[in-house]
Amino acid sequence: MVASEATPFIKTGGLADVVGSLPPELKTLGQEVAVVLPWYRGARVPESRPVLGPAPLWVGQSSYQARLHVSEVRAVPYYLVECPEVFDRDGLYSPPEGQFPDNHVRFAALCKAALLVARRLFRTDILHCHDWQAALIPIYLRSVLARDPAFLGVKTLLTVHNLGYQGVFAKYELAGMGLDESIFHPGFAEFLGDVNLLKGGIAASDAISTVSRAYAREIQTPDYGCRLDGLLRERADALYGILNGVDYSVWNPETDPHIAANYSAADLRGKAVCKADLLKRMGLPGEAAHRPLIGIVSRFTGQKGFDLLEEAAGVLHSEDVSLVALGAGERRYEDFFRSLAAHLPEKVAVRIGYDDPLSHQIEAGSDLFLMPSRYEPCGLNQIYSLRYGAVPVVRATGGLDDTIDSSTGFKFEDYSARALAAALRAALAAYANPGEWRRLMLNGMAKDYSWRKSAAEYAGLYRRLAPESRPGPKTST
Ligand code: ADP
Ligand code: GLC
């Protein structure tokens, strides 16, 4: 597998949870799996050993000094690409302000390093690539490396975690990625005069998957296809929807070390302790313990639907309710949440930033969890919420639609403030009825979204792609 982030090393969103937890589960199903990741400045690497280099890594006409290290997580080797020129910076995809101008080169270096791992360190039947940052691999295999004997018969699977991020670069960057114009046509990686890596990857991969069935359907329509719906319809036979699983060794209120008190469906007393603790941490008054508490943990981007909350903020004024939000991202949404907290200091508290322990405390302390996404390929927080007894209020899209139903939460269809407000009011009315609320919580807590089923679906897809593959010694030279 090749990806730009994975727990426990580095995380900005759900991709990291997936790449950190799917491979160990595949391993328990008998798959031999390794992961290749950048070694960013901010990465936490508890233990590792160098396995290759320093050696020149060629990307186009440039060569970078790189070293490969391996770190084992639950018996899976994670190969970390140390290449300081491109990865030793503040930020994964962009600096705190502005943009990295050379992301095409940075992730080309990741892909080249992954191919080196496949050539030299880990015998590979399938290259499973995640998002546009790894999409150059299928592109290389169908173009400049098409005749390379090392990759004859090697299959590619591209998993799209979010069609909103496509990796679009100017045509003159082709050479910098080690590509020529042969891929620059509308049937491959060209899109409206630019190079579009995700498009090229979708065109070139043996199979494509995305992270819920509903999103796999949605992206074939103009409304959700981010202008690639035509290509996705053409490739419908090779397109699969496999729901993300959850790592319940990390997200479980019975064992979670970050929360004030552990609890379970059989004994919910700890949840009230967690709520009181969360209110205190966030500086909300203790009396708020008697009101329903809405939690939000999110990247703040247009995808997540907070413009609807902005328009529906009247609900927070008129209803007896509190809200805690944790997130970071676009200034516009950070400002909105800050001003909401300034206007309603007794009811609303906001933390701008990234804070893993607090994200667990919000799941544990909240009564409701809000995700009004415009689109959501899978979404993990609503699934975590189910297990923590924080009843999800979600827009019926993508993975939110696939994982929440009326027995476990509240859904609205229309992307409108009115529909969001109606769903919130329905949830608050249900909260007022303790018997009904307890039923909702317990139904959600009983759901099992562990990886077992989804990892078996990936394993089935791998077998379909490479029926001849042999489990066996990992190393070849
Ligand atoms: P996405 O990948 O689109 O951000 P997901 O719901 O799949 O959405 O996953 C988000 C993951 O990132 C969750 O594990 C969530 O807890 C975490 N997360 C998002 N924002 C923050 C934050 N500000 N602080 C801590 N964790 C966060
Ligand atoms: C993306 C999506 C999110 C999904 C995650 C992991 O970031 O926005 O819905 O859960 O990837 O697949």
XYZ file of C-alpha atoms and ligand atoms in Angstrom:
516
model
C 0.000 0.000 0.000
C 1.147 3.481 -0.711
C -0.315 6.470 1.107
C 0.490 9.944 2.328
C -0.506 9.390 5.976
C -1.120 6.598 8.498
C -1.570 6.267 12.238
C 0.379 5.988 14.494
C 2.985 7.936 12.488
C 1.160 10.974 11.151
C -2.478 11.981 10.738
C -4.569 14.838 9.419
C -7.780 12.922 8.683
C -9.539 9.613 8.200
C -7.079 8.354 5.570
C -4.529 7.910 8.352
C -6.943 5.846 10.448
C -7.616 3.591 7.456
C -3.979 3.067 6.452
C -3.071 2.479 10.086
C -5.726 -0.148 10.760
C -6.604 -1.960 7.508
C -3.138 -3.503 6.883
C -2.891 -5.277 10.281
C -6.398 -6.644 9.741
C -5.419 -7.889 6.257
C -2.446 -9.547 7.845
C -4.698 -11.514 10.173
C -6.547 -12.709 7.061
C -3.317 -14.174 5.701
C -2.346 -11.356 3.323
C 1.276 -10.250 3.176
C 1.101 -6.480 3.282
C 3.561 -3.604 3.592
C 2.947 0.140 3.544
C 5.079 2.947 2.117
C 4.765 6.410 3.685
C 6.710 9.697 3.694
C 8.782 10.436 6.790
C 7.579 13.981 7.421
C 9.171 16.327 9.904
C 6.151 16.000 12.197
C 6.000 12.173 12.122
C 6.138 10.169 15.345
C 8.246 7.103 14.686
C 8.679 5.111 17.888
C 11.086 2.493 16.541
C 12.628 1.930 13.152
C 15.704 0.564 11.413
C 17.307 1.698 8.169
C 16.918 -0.797 5.326
C 18.186 0.966 2.214
C 20.296 3.957 1.230
C 21.291 6.655 1.290
C 20.684 6.277 -2.420
C 19.700 8.661 -5.176
C 15.969 8.700 -5.881
C 15.360 9.906 -9.413
C 12.293 12.006 -10.128
C 12.416 13.360 -13.657
C 15.794 14.971 -14.194
C 16.425 15.509 -10.473
C 17.836 13.109 -7.976
C 17.239 13.314 -4.230
C 19.143 11.585 -1.475
C 16.775 9.131 0.170
C 16.919 6.499 2.833
C 14.284 3.860 3.566
C 13.509 2.772 7.113
C 11.126 0.143 8.333
C 8.942 0.287 11.403
C 6.747 -2.676 12.321
C 3.212 -2.042 13.544
C 1.240 -5.104 14.578
C 3.458 -7.284 12.358
C 3.066 -5.043 9.297
C 6.196 -3.359 7.907
C 5.695 0.354 7.334
C 8.465 1.650 5.052
C 9.201 5.290 5.768
C 10.764 7.376 3.036
C 13.319 9.748 4.455
C 13.941 12.336 1.772
C 14.614 15.589 3.595
C 14.541 17.828 0.542
C 10.861 17.115 0.001
C 9.503 15.865 3.336
C 11.444 17.643 6.070
C 9.102 20.650 6.266
C 6.334 22.010 8.467
C 3.040 20.643 7.132
C 2.134 17.564 5.096
C 0.459 19.078 2.067
C 0.971 22.784 2.622
C 2.810 25.059 5.035
C 0.749 26.812 7.733
C 0.201 29.645 5.221
C 0.179 29.299 1.430
C 1.044 26.237 -0.655
C 4.005 23.980 -1.409
C 4.704 24.667 -5.081
C 6.327 21.251 -5.604
C 3.700 18.762 -4.351
C 3.845 16.961 -7.699
C 7.556 16.286 -7.138
C 7.105 15.434 -3.453
C 4.534 12.740 -4.112
C 6.312 11.555 -7.252
C 9.231 10.906 -4.875
C 6.918 8.876 -2.614
C 5.705 6.831 -5.596
C 9.244 6.254 -6.896
C 10.317 5.122 -3.437
C 7.347 2.751 -3.276
C 8.368 1.228 -6.600
C 11.850 0.792 -5.194
C 10.386 -1.060 -2.216
C 8.467 -3.306 -4.624
C 11.625 -3.949 -6.668
C 14.063 -4.509 -3.856
C 12.422 -5.142 -0.495
C 8.921 -6.585 -0.664
C 7.715 -8.972 -3.346
C 4.583 -7.303 -4.646
C 1.620 -8.648 -6.603
C -0.653 -5.665 -6.064
C 0.124 -2.014 -5.550
C -2.772 -0.618 -3.544
C -2.594 3.175 -3.934
C -4.491 5.703 -1.832
C -5.660 9.037 -3.248
C -3.952 11.323 -5.748
C -0.676 11.302 -3.809
C -0.179 7.666 -4.853
C -1.933 7.855 -8.230
C 1.321 8.315 -10.134
C 2.040 4.614 -9.573
C -0.633 3.270 -11.933
C 0.240 6.118 -14.304
C 3.913 5.108 -14.402
C 2.993 1.443 -14.805
C 0.875 2.253 -17.880
C 3.401 4.612 -19.428
C 7.117 4.966 -18.756
C 7.351 1.632 -16.889
C 4.954 -0.353 -19.094
C 7.760 -2.597 -20.315
C 9.740 -2.831 -17.103
C 10.052 -6.567 -16.363
C 9.935 -5.889 -12.605
C 6.284 -4.868 -12.898
C 4.948 -7.233 -15.535
C 1.776 -8.742 -14.140
C 1.709 -6.437 -11.112
C -1.838 -5.126 -10.622
C -2.964 -1.771 -9.313
C -5.886 -0.770 -7.119
C -6.578 2.916 -6.522
C -8.710 3.785 -3.508
C -10.348 7.190 -3.724
C -10.948 8.562 -0.240
C -12.088 11.937 -1.456
C -12.806 12.927 -5.044
C -12.524 16.585 -4.084
C -8.714 16.391 -4.076
C -7.369 15.467 -7.514
C -3.748 16.610 -7.687
C -3.953 19.035 -10.613
C -0.741 20.520 -12.039
C 0.310 22.552 -15.072
C 1.337 20.668 -18.198
C 4.905 21.930 -17.935
C 5.335 19.944 -14.692
C 5.116 16.627 -16.588
C 8.880 16.305 -16.983
C 9.402 17.123 -13.306
C 7.378 14.000 -12.468
C 9.327 11.880 -14.936
C 6.489 11.727 -17.455
C 6.229 12.586 -21.119
C 3.360 13.847 -23.246
C 2.124 10.363 -24.078
C -0.155 10.507 -21.026
C -1.368 13.998 -21.864
C -4.642 13.291 -23.627
C -8.275 13.330 -22.460
C -8.420 9.527 -22.269
C -5.599 9.493 -19.720
C -4.273 12.197 -17.369
C -5.143 15.386 -19.227
C -8.032 17.395 -17.905
C -8.943 20.740 -19.455
C -5.360 21.554 -20.334
C -3.824 20.473 -17.010
C -2.371 17.231 -15.679
C -4.837 15.590 -13.296
C -3.167 12.786 -11.348
C -6.323 11.327 -9.824
C -7.927 11.194 -13.260
C -4.852 9.500 -14.711
C -4.850 7.034 -11.831
C -8.526 6.199 -12.322
C -7.929 5.672 -16.043
C -4.806 3.543 -15.522
C -5.626 1.336 -12.508
C -6.802 -2.232 -12.838
C -9.468 -1.511 -10.249
C -10.751 1.518 -8.380
C -12.445 1.532 -5.020
C -13.975 4.092 -2.751
C -14.894 3.988 0.886
C -18.657 3.366 0.921
C -21.196 1.905 -1.450
C -23.280 5.063 -1.483
C -20.267 7.220 -2.436
C -19.338 4.731 -5.196
C -22.804 5.359 -6.666
C -22.812 9.108 -6.017
C -19.493 9.822 -7.749
C -20.919 8.496 -10.982
C -23.340 11.452 -11.045
C -22.580 15.045 -12.050
C -23.557 16.358 -8.594
C -20.858 14.370 -6.766
C -18.464 13.404 -9.558
C -16.255 16.517 -9.306
C -16.192 16.486 -13.125
C -14.814 12.945 -13.261
C -18.260 11.299 -13.225
C -18.058 10.487 -16.956
C -14.784 8.597 -16.540
C -16.109 6.868 -13.403
C -19.202 5.714 -15.311
C -16.925 4.361 -18.036
C -14.988 2.438 -15.408
C -18.079 1.322 -13.457
C -17.253 -2.370 -13.978
C -13.946 -1.924 -12.155
C -15.304 0.391 -9.434
C -16.038 -0.995 -5.957
C -17.454 0.548 -2.777
C -15.945 -0.926 0.399
C -16.958 0.703 3.669
C -14.167 1.712 6.038
C -13.914 -0.188 9.275
C -13.087 1.081 12.722
C -10.200 0.160 14.960
C -12.027 -0.582 18.199
C -8.735 -1.017 20.026
C -8.369 2.764 19.679
C -11.998 3.905 19.629
C -13.737 2.147 22.490
C -15.186 3.858 25.602
C -14.559 0.710 27.654
C -10.791 1.007 27.300
C -10.100 4.540 25.988
C -7.220 5.975 28.069
C -8.004 9.585 27.056
C -11.414 9.879 28.701
C -12.326 10.782 32.279
C -14.158 7.515 32.995
C -14.619 4.342 30.987
C -18.121 3.068 30.316
C -20.031 0.488 28.324
C -23.551 -0.262 27.138
C -24.023 -2.350 30.296
C -22.932 0.471 32.592
C -23.313 3.983 31.220
C -22.458 5.852 34.428
C -19.020 6.894 33.173
C -20.563 8.828 30.320
C -21.967 11.469 32.673
C -18.496 11.803 34.211
C -17.053 12.316 30.719
C -19.682 14.955 29.954
C -18.932 16.903 33.123
C -15.215 16.651 32.397
C -15.657 17.872 28.829
C -17.774 20.871 29.898
C -15.115 21.819 32.408
C -12.239 21.404 29.948
C -14.027 23.560 27.419
C -14.961 26.219 29.980
C -18.723 25.705 29.820
C -20.824 26.053 32.990
C -21.493 22.952 35.083
C -25.301 23.481 34.805
C -24.940 22.634 31.123
C -24.728 19.008 32.283
C -28.550 19.018 32.231
C -28.775 20.208 28.652
C -28.107 18.076 25.582
C -24.537 18.574 24.380
C -23.707 18.512 20.663
C -20.159 17.544 19.641
C -18.233 18.369 16.464
C -14.752 17.131 15.507
C -13.792 17.943 11.961
C -11.509 19.371 9.379
C -13.061 22.749 8.625
C -13.582 22.663 4.868
C -16.514 23.274 2.539
C -17.084 19.502 2.329
C -18.189 19.306 5.946
C -21.336 21.434 5.595
C -20.792 23.992 8.354
C -22.204 26.751 6.160
C -25.557 25.093 6.948
C -24.929 25.436 10.675
C -24.048 29.073 10.116
C -27.458 29.588 8.554
C -29.240 27.422 11.122
C -27.460 28.938 14.141
C -30.847 30.244 15.339
C -31.518 26.737 16.689
C -28.626 27.145 19.105
C -30.051 30.471 20.283
C -33.601 29.262 20.762
C -33.091 25.719 22.112
C -31.780 24.663 25.481
C -28.607 23.075 24.142
C -24.793 23.351 24.274
C -22.172 22.734 21.626
C -18.456 21.926 21.653
C -16.430 21.969 18.468
C -12.858 20.954 17.689
C -11.388 21.599 14.269
C -9.049 23.494 12.043
C -8.889 24.429 8.411
C -10.332 27.241 6.340
C -10.273 30.615 8.025
C -13.922 31.225 7.160
C -15.148 28.304 9.292
C -12.669 28.907 12.085
C -13.995 32.485 12.277
C -17.594 31.293 12.237
C -17.050 28.937 15.181
C -15.080 31.556 17.097
C -17.823 34.119 16.663
C -20.501 31.585 17.622
C -18.641 30.954 20.886
C -18.244 34.702 21.433
C -21.987 35.273 20.963
C -23.105 32.320 23.071
C -20.353 31.915 25.683
C -22.632 29.995 28.072
C -23.604 27.490 25.406
C -20.846 27.154 22.835
C -17.125 26.428 23.233
C -14.636 25.973 20.432
C -11.062 24.731 20.178
C -9.259 25.587 16.959
C -6.455 23.135 16.266
C -5.694 19.459 16.056
C -5.960 17.544 19.338
C -6.241 13.768 19.374
C -7.078 13.254 23.088
C -9.727 15.991 22.934
C -11.313 14.303 19.905
C -11.840 11.213 22.104
C -13.129 13.330 25.006
C -15.690 14.976 22.721
C -16.965 11.600 21.506
C -17.274 10.409 25.099
C -18.772 13.574 26.584
C -21.300 14.502 23.885
C -24.926 13.437 23.693
C -25.232 14.190 19.984
C -22.628 14.341 17.242
C -23.182 16.608 14.246
C -21.944 15.931 10.685
C -23.950 17.952 8.152
C -21.566 17.129 5.277
C -22.160 18.344 1.738
C -20.552 15.056 0.720
C -18.849 12.364 2.812
C -17.014 9.465 1.165
C -17.222 7.417 4.365
C -16.792 9.484 7.498
C -15.369 7.840 10.581
C -16.487 10.136 13.361
C -20.149 9.149 13.086
C -19.083 5.505 13.462
C -16.942 6.344 16.487
C -19.922 8.284 17.868
C -22.159 5.232 17.648
C -19.794 3.301 19.889
C -19.485 6.207 22.361
C -23.247 6.654 22.639
C -23.143 10.122 21.038
C -26.185 9.955 18.767
C -25.247 11.116 15.240
C -27.169 13.830 13.399
C -25.993 13.596 9.794
C -26.803 14.527 6.257
C -27.847 11.462 4.247
C -24.870 11.287 1.919
C -22.098 8.779 1.185
C -20.901 6.793 4.168
C -23.090 8.821 6.540
C -26.135 7.459 4.721
C -24.745 3.913 4.750
C -23.935 3.810 8.472
C -26.748 5.721 10.201
C -30.445 4.861 10.209
C -33.464 5.914 12.224
C -32.728 3.318 14.915
C -29.336 4.906 15.668
C -29.506 8.568 14.681
C -31.081 11.406 12.720
C -30.617 12.061 9.004
C -31.649 14.821 6.650
C -31.594 14.692 2.861
C -31.745 18.225 1.507
C -28.586 20.266 1.667
C -30.371 23.127 3.414
C -30.306 24.929 6.747
C -34.009 24.211 7.134
C -33.470 20.443 6.819
C -30.549 20.555 9.251
C -32.586 22.550 11.776
C -35.490 20.100 11.495
C -33.172 17.112 12.129
C -31.598 18.841 15.129
C -34.999 19.705 16.569
C -36.152 16.101 16.102
C -33.043 14.895 17.932
C -33.572 17.363 20.785
C -37.199 16.267 21.110
C -36.046 12.645 21.353
C -33.473 13.614 23.990
C -36.303 14.953 26.125
C -37.659 11.403 26.313
C -35.079 9.417 28.326
C -36.421 5.993 27.347
C -36.304 6.778 23.647
C -32.857 8.342 23.969
C -31.426 5.381 25.795
C -32.756 3.059 23.094
C -31.036 5.148 20.386
C -27.765 5.146 22.290
C -27.816 1.425 22.977
C -28.738 0.582 19.379
C -25.727 2.585 18.184
C -23.360 1.149 20.777
C -24.289 -2.376 19.673
C -23.305 -1.763 16.023
C -20.161 -3.479 14.841
C -18.182 -1.672 12.163
C -14.895 -3.431 12.875
C -12.574 -4.061 9.936
C -13.186 -7.798 9.701
C -15.885 -7.653 7.025
C -14.379 -4.815 4.998
C -10.853 -6.237 5.115
C -12.291 -9.529 3.777
C -13.839 -7.538 0.907
C -10.434 -6.042 0.078
C -8.845 -9.492 0.259
C -11.518 -10.785 -2.142
C -10.798 -7.933 -4.515
C -7.041 -8.628 -4.334
C -7.708 -12.270 -5.209
C -9.826 -11.234 -8.174
C -7.054 -8.927 -9.371
C -4.178 -11.330 -8.874
C -5.523 -14.890 -8.715
C -2.034 -16.288 -9.334
C -0.435 -14.477 -6.421
C 1.406 -16.656 -3.972
C 1.822 -15.818 -0.346
C 5.458 -16.408 0.367
C 8.870 -14.970 1.035
C 8.726 -11.229 0.980
C 12.097 -10.377 -0.353
C 13.390 -10.391 -3.870
C 16.279 -8.521 -5.404
P -11.940 13.275 6.950
O -10.958 12.193 6.636
O -12.668 13.777 5.749
O -11.339 14.374 7.735
P -13.233 11.275 8.684
O -14.484 11.360 9.486
O -13.055 10.084 7.836
O -13.106 12.638 7.862
O -11.968 11.237 9.651
C -11.536 12.304 10.412
C -10.542 11.784 11.423
O -9.684 12.848 11.808
C -11.192 11.285 12.680
O -10.389 10.279 13.268
C -11.212 12.546 13.568
O -11.265 12.246 14.932
C -9.902 13.180 13.174
N -9.887 14.643 13.298
C -10.382 15.554 12.433
N -10.143 16.809 12.879
C -9.487 16.683 14.043
C -8.953 17.613 14.994
N -9.073 18.927 14.820
N -8.322 17.133 16.087
C -8.206 15.800 16.264
N -8.682 14.880 15.414
C -9.311 15.302 14.319
C -11.580 11.103 3.374
C -13.068 11.354 3.472
C -13.735 10.649 4.623
C -13.227 9.219 4.770
C -11.717 9.240 4.876
C -11.130 7.848 5.033
O -10.805 12.051 3.999
O -13.374 12.729 3.498
O -15.141 10.626 4.406
O -13.793 8.614 5.903
O -11.167 9.799 3.727
O -11.503 7.004 3.966
